[in-house]
Coordinates of C-alpha atoms in Angstrom, one line a residue:
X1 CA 85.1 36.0 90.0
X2 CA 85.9 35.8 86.2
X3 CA 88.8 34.1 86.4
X4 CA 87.6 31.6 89.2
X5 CA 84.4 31.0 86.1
X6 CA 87.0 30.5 83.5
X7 CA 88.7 28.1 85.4
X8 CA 85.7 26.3 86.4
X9 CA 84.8 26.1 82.8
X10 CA 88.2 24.8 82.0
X11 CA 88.4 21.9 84.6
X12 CA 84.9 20.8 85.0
X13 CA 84.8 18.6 82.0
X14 CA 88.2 16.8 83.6
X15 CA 86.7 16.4 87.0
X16 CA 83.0 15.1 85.7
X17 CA 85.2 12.8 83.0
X18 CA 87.3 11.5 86.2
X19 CA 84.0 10.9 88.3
X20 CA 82.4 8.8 85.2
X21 CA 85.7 6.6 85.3
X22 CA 85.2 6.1 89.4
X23 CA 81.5 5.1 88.6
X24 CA 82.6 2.7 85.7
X25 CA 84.5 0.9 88.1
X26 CA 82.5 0.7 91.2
X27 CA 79.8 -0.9 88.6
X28 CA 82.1 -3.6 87.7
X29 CA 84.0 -4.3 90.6
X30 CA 82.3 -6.2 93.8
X31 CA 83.8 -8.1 96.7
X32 CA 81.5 -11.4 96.1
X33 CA 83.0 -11.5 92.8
X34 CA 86.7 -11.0 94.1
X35 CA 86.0 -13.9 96.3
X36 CA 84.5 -16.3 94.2
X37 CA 87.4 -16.2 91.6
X38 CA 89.9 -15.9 94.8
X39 CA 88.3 -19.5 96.3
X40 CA 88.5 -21.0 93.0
X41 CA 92.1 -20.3 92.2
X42 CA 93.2 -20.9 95.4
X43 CA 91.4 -23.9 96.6
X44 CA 92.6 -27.4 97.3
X45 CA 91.2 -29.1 94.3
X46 CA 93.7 -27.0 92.2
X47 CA 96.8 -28.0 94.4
X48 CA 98.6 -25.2 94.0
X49 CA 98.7 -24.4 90.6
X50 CA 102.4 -25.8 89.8
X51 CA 103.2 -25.0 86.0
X52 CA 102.4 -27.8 83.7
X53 CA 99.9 -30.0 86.0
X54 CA 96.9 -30.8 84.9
X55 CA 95.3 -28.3 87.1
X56 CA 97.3 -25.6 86.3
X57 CA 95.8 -26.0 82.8
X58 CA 92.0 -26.3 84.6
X59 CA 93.1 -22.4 86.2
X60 CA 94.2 -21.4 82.4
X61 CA 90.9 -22.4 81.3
X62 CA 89.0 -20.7 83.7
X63 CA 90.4 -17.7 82.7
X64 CA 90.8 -18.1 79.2
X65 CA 86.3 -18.5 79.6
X66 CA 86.2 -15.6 82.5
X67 CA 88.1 -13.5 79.7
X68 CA 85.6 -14.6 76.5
X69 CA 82.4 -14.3 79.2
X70 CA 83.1 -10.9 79.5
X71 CA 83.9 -9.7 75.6
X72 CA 87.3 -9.8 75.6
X73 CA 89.2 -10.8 72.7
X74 CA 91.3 -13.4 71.9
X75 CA 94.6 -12.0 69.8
X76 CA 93.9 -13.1 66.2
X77 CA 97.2 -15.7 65.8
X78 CA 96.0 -17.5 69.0
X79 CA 92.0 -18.4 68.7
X80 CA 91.8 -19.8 71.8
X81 CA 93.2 -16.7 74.6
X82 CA 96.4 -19.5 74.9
X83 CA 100.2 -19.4 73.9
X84 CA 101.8 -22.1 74.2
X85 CA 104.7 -22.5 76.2
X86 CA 106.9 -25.2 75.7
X87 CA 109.6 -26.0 78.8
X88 CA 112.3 -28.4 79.6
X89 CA 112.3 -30.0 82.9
X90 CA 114.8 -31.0 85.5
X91 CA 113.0 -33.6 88.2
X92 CA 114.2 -33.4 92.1
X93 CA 117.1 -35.4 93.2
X94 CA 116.3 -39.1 94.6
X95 CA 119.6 -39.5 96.8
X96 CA 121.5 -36.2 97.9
X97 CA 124.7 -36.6 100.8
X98 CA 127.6 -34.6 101.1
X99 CA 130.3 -36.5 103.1
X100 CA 133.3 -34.6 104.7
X101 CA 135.6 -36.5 107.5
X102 CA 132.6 -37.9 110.0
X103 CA 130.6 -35.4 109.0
X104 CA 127.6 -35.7 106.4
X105 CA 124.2 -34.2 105.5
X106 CA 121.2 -35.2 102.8
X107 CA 120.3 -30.8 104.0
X108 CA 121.1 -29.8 100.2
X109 CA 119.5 -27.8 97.6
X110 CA 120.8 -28.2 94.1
X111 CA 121.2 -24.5 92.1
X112 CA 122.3 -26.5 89.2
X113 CA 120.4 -29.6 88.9
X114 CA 122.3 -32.2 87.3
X115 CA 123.6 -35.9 88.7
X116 CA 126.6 -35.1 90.5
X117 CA 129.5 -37.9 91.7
X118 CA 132.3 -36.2 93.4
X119 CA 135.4 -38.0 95.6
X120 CA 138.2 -35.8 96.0
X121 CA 139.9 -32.6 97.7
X122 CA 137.5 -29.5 98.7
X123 CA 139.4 -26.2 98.9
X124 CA 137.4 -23.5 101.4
X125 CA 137.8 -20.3 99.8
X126 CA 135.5 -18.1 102.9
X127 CA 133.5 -16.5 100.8
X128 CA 134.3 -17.6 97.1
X129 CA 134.8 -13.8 96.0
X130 CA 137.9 -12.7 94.1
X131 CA 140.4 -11.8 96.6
X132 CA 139.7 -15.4 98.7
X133 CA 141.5 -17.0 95.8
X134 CA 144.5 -15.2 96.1
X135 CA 147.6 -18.2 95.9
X136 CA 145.0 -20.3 96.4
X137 CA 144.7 -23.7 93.7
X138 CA 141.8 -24.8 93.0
X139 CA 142.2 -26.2 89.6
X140 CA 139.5 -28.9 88.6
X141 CA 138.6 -29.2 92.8
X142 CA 135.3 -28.5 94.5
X143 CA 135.6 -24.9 96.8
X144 CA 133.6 -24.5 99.5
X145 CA 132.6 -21.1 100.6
X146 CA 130.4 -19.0 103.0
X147 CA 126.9 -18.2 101.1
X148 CA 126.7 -14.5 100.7
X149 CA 129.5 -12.0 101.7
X150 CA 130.7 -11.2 105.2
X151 CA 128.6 -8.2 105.3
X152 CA 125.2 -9.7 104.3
X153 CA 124.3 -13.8 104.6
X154 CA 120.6 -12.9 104.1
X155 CA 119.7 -16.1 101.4
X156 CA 118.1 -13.4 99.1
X157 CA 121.2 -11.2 99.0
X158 CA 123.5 -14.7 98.6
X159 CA 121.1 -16.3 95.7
X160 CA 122.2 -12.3 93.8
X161 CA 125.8 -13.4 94.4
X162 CA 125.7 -16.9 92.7
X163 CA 126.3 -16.0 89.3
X164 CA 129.1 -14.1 89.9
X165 CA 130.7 -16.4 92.2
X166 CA 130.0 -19.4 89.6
X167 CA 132.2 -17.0 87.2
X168 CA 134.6 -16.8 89.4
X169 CA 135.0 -20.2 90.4
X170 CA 134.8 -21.3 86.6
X171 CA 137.8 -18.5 86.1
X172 CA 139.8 -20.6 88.6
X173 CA 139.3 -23.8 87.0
X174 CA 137.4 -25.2 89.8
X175 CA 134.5 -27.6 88.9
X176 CA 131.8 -26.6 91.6
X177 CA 130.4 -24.9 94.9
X178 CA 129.4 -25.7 97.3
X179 CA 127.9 -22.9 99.9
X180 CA 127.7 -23.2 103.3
X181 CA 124.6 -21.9 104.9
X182 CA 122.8 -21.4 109.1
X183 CA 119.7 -20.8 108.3
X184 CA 116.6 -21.8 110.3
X185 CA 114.5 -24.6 109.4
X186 CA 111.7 -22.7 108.2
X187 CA 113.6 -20.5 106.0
X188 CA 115.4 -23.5 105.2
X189 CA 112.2 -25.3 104.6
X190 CA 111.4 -22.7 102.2
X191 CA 114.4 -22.9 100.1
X192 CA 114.5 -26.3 100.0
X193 CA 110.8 -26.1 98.5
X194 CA 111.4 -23.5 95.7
X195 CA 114.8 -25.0 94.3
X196 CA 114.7 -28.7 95.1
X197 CA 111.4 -29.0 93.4
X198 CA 111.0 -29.6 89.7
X199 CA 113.1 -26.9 88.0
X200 CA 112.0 -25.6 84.1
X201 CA 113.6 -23.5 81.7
X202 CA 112.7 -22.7 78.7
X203 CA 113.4 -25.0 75.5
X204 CA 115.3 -22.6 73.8
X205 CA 117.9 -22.4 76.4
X206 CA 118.6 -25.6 77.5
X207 CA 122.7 -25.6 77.3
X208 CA 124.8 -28.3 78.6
X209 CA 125.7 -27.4 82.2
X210 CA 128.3 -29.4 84.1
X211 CA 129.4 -27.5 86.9
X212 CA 128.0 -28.1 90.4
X213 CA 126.4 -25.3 92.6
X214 CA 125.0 -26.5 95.9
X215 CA 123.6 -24.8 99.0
X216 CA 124.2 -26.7 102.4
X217 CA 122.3 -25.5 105.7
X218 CA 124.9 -26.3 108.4
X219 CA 123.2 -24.8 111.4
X220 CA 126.0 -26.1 114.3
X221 CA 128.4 -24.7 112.4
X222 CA 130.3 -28.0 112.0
X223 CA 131.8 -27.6 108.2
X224 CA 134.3 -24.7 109.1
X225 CA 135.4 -26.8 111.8
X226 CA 137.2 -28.9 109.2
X227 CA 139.2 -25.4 107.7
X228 CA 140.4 -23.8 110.8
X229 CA 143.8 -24.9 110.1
X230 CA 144.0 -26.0 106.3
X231 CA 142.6 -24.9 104.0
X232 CA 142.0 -28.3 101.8
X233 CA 140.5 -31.4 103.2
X234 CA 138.7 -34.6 101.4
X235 CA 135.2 -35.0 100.8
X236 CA 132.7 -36.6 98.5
X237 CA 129.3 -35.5 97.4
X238 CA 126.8 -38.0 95.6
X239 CA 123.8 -36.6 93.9
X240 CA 121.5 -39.2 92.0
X241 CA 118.3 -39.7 90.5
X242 CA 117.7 -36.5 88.3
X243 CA 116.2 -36.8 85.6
X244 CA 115.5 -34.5 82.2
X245 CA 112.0 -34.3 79.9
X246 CA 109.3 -31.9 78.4
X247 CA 106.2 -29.9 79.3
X248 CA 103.6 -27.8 77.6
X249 CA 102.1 -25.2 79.4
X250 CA 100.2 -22.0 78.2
X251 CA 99.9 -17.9 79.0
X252 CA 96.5 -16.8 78.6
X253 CA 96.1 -13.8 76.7
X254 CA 93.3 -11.5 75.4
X255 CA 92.6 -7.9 73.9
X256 CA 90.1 -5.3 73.9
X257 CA 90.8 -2.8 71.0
X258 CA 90.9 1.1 71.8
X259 CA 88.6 3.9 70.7
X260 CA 90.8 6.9 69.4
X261 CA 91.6 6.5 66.2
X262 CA 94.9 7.4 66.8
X263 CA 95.8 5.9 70.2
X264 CA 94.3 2.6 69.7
X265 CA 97.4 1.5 68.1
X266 CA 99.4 1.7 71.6
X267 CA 98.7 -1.0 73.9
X268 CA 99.0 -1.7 77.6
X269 CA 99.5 -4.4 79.0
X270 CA 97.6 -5.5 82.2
X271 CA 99.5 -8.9 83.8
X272 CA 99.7 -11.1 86.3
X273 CA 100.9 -14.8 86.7
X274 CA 98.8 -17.5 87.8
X275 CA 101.0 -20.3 88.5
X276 CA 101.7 -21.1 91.9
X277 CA 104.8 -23.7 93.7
X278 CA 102.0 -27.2 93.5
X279 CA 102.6 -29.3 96.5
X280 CA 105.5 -29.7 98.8
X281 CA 106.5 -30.5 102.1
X282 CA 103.4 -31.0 104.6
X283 CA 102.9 -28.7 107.6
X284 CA 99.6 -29.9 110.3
X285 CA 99.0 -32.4 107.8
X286 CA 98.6 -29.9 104.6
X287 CA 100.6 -29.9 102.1
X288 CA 98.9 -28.0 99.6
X289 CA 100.2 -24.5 98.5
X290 CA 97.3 -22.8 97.6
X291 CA 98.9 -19.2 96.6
X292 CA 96.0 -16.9 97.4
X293 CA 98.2 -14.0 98.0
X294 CA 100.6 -15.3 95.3
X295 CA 99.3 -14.8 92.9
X296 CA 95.1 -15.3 92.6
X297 CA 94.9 -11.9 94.1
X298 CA 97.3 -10.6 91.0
X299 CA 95.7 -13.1 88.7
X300 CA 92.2 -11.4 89.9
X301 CA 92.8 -8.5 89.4
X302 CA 93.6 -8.7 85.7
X303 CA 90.5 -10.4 85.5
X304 CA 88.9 -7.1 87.2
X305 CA 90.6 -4.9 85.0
X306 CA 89.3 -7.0 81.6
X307 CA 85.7 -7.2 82.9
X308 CA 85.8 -3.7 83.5
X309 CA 87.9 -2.2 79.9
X310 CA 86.2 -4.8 77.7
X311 CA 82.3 -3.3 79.3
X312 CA 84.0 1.0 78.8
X313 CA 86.7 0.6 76.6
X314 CA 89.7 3.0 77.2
X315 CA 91.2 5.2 74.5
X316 CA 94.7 2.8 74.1
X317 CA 94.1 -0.7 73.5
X318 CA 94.3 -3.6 76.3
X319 CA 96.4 -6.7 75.9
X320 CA 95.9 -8.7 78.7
X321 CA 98.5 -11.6 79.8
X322 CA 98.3 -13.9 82.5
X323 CA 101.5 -16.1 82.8
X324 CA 102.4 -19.6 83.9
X325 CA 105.8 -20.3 84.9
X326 CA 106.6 -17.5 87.1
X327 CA 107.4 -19.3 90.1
X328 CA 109.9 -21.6 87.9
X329 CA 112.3 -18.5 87.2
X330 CA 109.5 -16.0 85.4
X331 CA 109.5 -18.5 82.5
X332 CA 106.0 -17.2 81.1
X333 CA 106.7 -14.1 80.6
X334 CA 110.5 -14.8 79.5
X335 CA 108.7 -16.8 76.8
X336 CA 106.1 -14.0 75.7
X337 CA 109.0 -11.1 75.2
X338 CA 110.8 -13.7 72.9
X339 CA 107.3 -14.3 70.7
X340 CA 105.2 -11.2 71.0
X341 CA 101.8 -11.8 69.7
X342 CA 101.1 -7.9 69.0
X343 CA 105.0 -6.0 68.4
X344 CA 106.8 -4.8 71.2
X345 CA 107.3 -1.7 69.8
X346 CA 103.5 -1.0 70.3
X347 CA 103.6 -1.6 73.7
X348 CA 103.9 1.8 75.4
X349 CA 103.2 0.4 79.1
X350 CA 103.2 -3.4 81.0
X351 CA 101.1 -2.7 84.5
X352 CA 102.0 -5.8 86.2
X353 CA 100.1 -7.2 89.6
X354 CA 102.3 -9.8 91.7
X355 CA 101.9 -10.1 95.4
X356 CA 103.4 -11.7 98.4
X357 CA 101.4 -10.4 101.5
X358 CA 100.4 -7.3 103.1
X359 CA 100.9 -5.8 106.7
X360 CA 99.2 -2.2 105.6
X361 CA 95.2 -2.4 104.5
X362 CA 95.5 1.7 104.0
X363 CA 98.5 1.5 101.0
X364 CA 98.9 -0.6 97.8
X365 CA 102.7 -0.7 97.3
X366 CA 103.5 0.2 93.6
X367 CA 107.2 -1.0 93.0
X368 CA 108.6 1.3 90.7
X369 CA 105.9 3.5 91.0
X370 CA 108.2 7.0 90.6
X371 CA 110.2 5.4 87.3
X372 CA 107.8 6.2 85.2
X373 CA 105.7 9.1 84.1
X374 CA 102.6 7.5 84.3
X375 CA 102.9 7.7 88.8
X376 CA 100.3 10.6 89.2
X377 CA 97.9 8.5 87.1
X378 CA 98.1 5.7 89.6
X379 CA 98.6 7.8 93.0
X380 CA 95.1 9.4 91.8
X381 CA 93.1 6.2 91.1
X382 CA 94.0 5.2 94.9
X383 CA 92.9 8.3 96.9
X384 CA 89.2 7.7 95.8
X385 CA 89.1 4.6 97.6
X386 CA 90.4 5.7 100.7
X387 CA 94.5 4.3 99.5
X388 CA 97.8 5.5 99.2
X389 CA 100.2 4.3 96.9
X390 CA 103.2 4.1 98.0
X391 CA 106.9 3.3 96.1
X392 CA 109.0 -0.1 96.7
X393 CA 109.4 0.0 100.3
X394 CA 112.4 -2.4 100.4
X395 CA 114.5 -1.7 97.2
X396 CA 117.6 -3.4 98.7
X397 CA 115.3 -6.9 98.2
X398 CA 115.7 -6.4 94.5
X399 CA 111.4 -6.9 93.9
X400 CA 111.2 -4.9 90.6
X401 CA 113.8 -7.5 89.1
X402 CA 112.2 -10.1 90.4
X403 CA 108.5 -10.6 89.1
X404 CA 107.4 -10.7 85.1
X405 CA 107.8 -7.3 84.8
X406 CA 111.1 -7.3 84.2
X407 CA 111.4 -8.7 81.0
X408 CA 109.3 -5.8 79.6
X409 CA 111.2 -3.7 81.1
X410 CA 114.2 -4.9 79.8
X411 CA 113.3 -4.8 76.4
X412 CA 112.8 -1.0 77.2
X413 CA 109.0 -1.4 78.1
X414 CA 107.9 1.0 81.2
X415 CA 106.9 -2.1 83.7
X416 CA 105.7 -1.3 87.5
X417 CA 104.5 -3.5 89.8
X418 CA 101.1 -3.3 91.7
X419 CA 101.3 -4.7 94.5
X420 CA 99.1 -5.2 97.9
X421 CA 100.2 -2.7 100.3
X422 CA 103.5 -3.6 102.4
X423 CA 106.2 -1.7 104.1
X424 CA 108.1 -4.2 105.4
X425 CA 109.4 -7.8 105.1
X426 CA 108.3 -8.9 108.5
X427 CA 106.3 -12.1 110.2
X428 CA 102.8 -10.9 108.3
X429 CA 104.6 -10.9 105.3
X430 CA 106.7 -14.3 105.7
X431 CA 104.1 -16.1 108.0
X432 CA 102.2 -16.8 104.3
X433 CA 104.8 -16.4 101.6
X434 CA 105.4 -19.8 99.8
X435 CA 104.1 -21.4 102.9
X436 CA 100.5 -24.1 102.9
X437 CA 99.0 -21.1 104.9
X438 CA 98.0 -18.6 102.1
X439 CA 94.2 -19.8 102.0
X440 CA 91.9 -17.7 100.7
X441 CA 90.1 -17.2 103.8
X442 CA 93.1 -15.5 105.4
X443 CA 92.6 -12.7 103.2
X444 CA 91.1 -9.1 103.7
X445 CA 88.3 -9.0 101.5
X446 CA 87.0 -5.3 102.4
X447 CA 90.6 -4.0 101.6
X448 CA 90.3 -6.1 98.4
X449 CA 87.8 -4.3 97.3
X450 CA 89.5 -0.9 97.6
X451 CA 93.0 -2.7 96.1
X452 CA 91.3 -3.7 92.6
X453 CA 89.5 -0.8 92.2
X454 CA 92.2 1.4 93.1
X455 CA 94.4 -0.7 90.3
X456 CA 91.4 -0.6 87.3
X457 CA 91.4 2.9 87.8
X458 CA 94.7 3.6 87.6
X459 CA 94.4 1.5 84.2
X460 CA 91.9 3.6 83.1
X461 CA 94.0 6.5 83.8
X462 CA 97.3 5.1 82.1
X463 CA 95.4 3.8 79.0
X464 CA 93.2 7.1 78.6
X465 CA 95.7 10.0 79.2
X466 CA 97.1 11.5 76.2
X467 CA 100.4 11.7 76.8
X468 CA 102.0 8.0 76.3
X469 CA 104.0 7.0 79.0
X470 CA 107.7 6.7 79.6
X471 CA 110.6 5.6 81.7
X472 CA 111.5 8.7 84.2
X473 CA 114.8 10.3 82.5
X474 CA 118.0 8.5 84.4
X475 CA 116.4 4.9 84.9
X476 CA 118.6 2.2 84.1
X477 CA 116.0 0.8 81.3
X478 CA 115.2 4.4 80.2
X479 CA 118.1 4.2 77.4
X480 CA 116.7 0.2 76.1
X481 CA 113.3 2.2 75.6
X482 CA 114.6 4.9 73.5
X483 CA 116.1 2.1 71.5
X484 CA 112.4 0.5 71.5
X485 CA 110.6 3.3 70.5
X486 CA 113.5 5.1 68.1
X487 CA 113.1 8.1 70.1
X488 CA 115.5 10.5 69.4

């Protein structure tokens, strides 16, 4: 009985100090709100939130005054809650045909954008890898090759392999690739959306580029016909109409300083992107991508998290990014690594929020929740709200290399993922992902509620506990943030 009193004693500050923290963020966190910042984000007189449109700046605005309405700070060398971000742009091709024998097709999506004029030999080479080059010339010749390898054609898996095939190719002396894809026209639809659209990097980067990378959907299967017994035929491939220029577009950041003495000088980032893909290709007469899923939800969430540390401020301080230009190659965030506002060094965590759907209202999927010490600070902020979170369910997709996260994390910053809760890549996943049907109203507003409180928490958690968090020993950025941090 002594021993059960001690204990009592011990833990009973720990577990009234955990139910304060649940109370703080029931009191600041309600589903009308969620919705009304959801509706607005997402709606139609925003058209999709493409980086650089005028109402992508309208969205950046918004939050810049959500942030300043509820006492956030803006970081002293921006004023205003905005960095700037300044981008090169590559326009959509006007004409597009690949001609081979009587065959030809306009069905191309240009990797590397740039004007192309081609007449002359193409060499197949199956699937452009190493050893299908073997006594094969293709000296200053187009190859044409399988996308993917024979094992895996998924377009995900083939858009890992391009770099290395363009090294290859380049090795060879060949001037360009062309892939050969049978995909189905949705998919294809999709694609054809994402890279055939207006294409951005960032101005520090823009290098000369003259070798052509193109994906062509052949669904009958009519290309190989031309290869099953040479392995060089003629062709020509005509690509006009590109054109280069210059855009301006802004992350939105703000801070809330932190109450220890001591801590305060670690921050945490909370992030999200709010950019979304604009307007494309019409489907039932809508052509509007509105992104609810991707990313207001994320982009709400931040805002959920600032609302709620800038009322109870946490022991670490809060640096909270939203970023434009995710959905043009994670350009935003590329761009904020490069010039930090507060030093990277202080940075002890990123807690990221990008989603593409859901198919489980009982989970929120953290990806990369077990690579970093902070994972029993977020798998307790869920379990109060009736959720369990859940690692990368998928890891052969490559998600925690794929959202803004990553450039944290490869500067050596401990970056997961929060994410709405999924376990697989199926139809109620892909039925709204970069498609005109993620509308606000399609969304579970109920399990909304549970998500961003279940995320604040965890915040509140990560920034509050005092140990500062760290990649889990073995992780393949674990030795960039011993270099970060000079930990010896």
């Amino acid at each position: 009985m002594k021993n059960s009193f001690l204990l009592l004693l011990i833990f009973f500050p720990f577990i009234n100090y955990a139910q304060d923290d649940i109370q703080k963020v029931k009191s600041t966190i309600s589903k009308s709100e969620i919705e009304g910042h959801i509706y607005f984000l997402a709606s139609d007189e925003l058209k999709g939130r493409q980086t650089g449109s005028p109402e992508n700046k309208i969205a950046a605005q918004y939050l810049a005054n959500m942030l300043r309405s509820y006492g956030v700070k803006p970081v002293k060398e921006s004023k205003n809650y905005f960095q700037k971000v300044t981008l090169n742009t590559t326009s959509q091709f006007e004409r597009a045909e690949l001609k081979i024998g009587k065959f030809s097709t306009s069905k191309i999506i240009t990797i590397n954008k740039a004007n192309t004029s081609f007449s002359g030999p193409f060499v197949f080479v199956n699937y452009g890898l190493k050893e299908d080059y073997i006594n094969i010339n293709v000296k200053d010749k187009i190859v044409i090759a399988y996308s993917g390898t024979k094992e895996n054609s998924n377009p995900r898996f083939a858009f890992s392999k391009i770099q290395e095939k363009t090294d290859i190719a380049k090795e060879k002396g060949a001037i360009g690739i062309i892939e050969v894809n049978s995909i189905n026209n949705r998919i294809w639809s999709q694609l054809d959306h994402r890279f055939n659209g207006e294409k951005m990097n960032v101005s520090e980067e823009d290098t000369p580029n003259n070798f052509t990378y193109l994906w062509v959907n052949d669904e009958k299967e009519e290309i190989s016909k031309f290869f099953t017994d040479k392995n060089e035929v003629n062709g020509s491939i005509n690509i006009q109409g590109i054109k280069k220029g210059k855009v301006v577009s802004q992350n939105v950041v703000g801070m809330v300083e932190g109450t220890d003495p001591k801590l305060k000088d670690e921050y945490v980032i909370y992030s999200a992107h709010y950019d979304h893909v604009g307007i494309g290709k019409a489907v039932n007469n809508d052509s509007i991508y509105n992104g609810a899923r991707d990313n207001a939800v994320g982009t709400v969430t931040v805002l959920s998290a600032a609302e709620n540390i800038a009322k109870y401020p946490t022991k670490r301080s809060a640096l909270f990014i939203l970023f434009t230009g995710e959905e043009k190659g994670l350009l935003g965030s590329k761009w904020y690594v490069e010039h930090p506002m507060i030093p990277l060094h202080k940075i002890v965590y990123c807690f990221n929020s990008d989603n593409g759907g859901y198919n489980d209202t009982s989970i929120a999927t953290i990806v990369g929740l077990e690579r970093t010490t902070a994972s029993e600070d977020i798998k307790k902020a869920a379990t109060p709200f009736g959720l369990k979170a859940i690692d990368d369910p998928a890891p052969e997709q490559g998600l925690f290399d794929r959202s803004d996260n990553v450039h944290f994390a490869a500067k050596g910053i401990p970056a997961p993922t929060f994410s709405m809760g999924f376990t697989a890549f199926d139809e109620e996943i892909t039925k709204y992902y970069h498609q005109v049907t993620d509308n606000p109203d399609t969304l579970d507003y109920e399990y909304l509620l549970k998500f961003f409180q279940s995320y604040v928490l965890a915040c509140r958690n990560i920034a509050n506990n005092p140990k500062t968090p760290f990649w889990v020993k073995g992780d393949k950025y674990y030795d960039a943030g011993i270099k970060l941090y000079n930990k010896k």
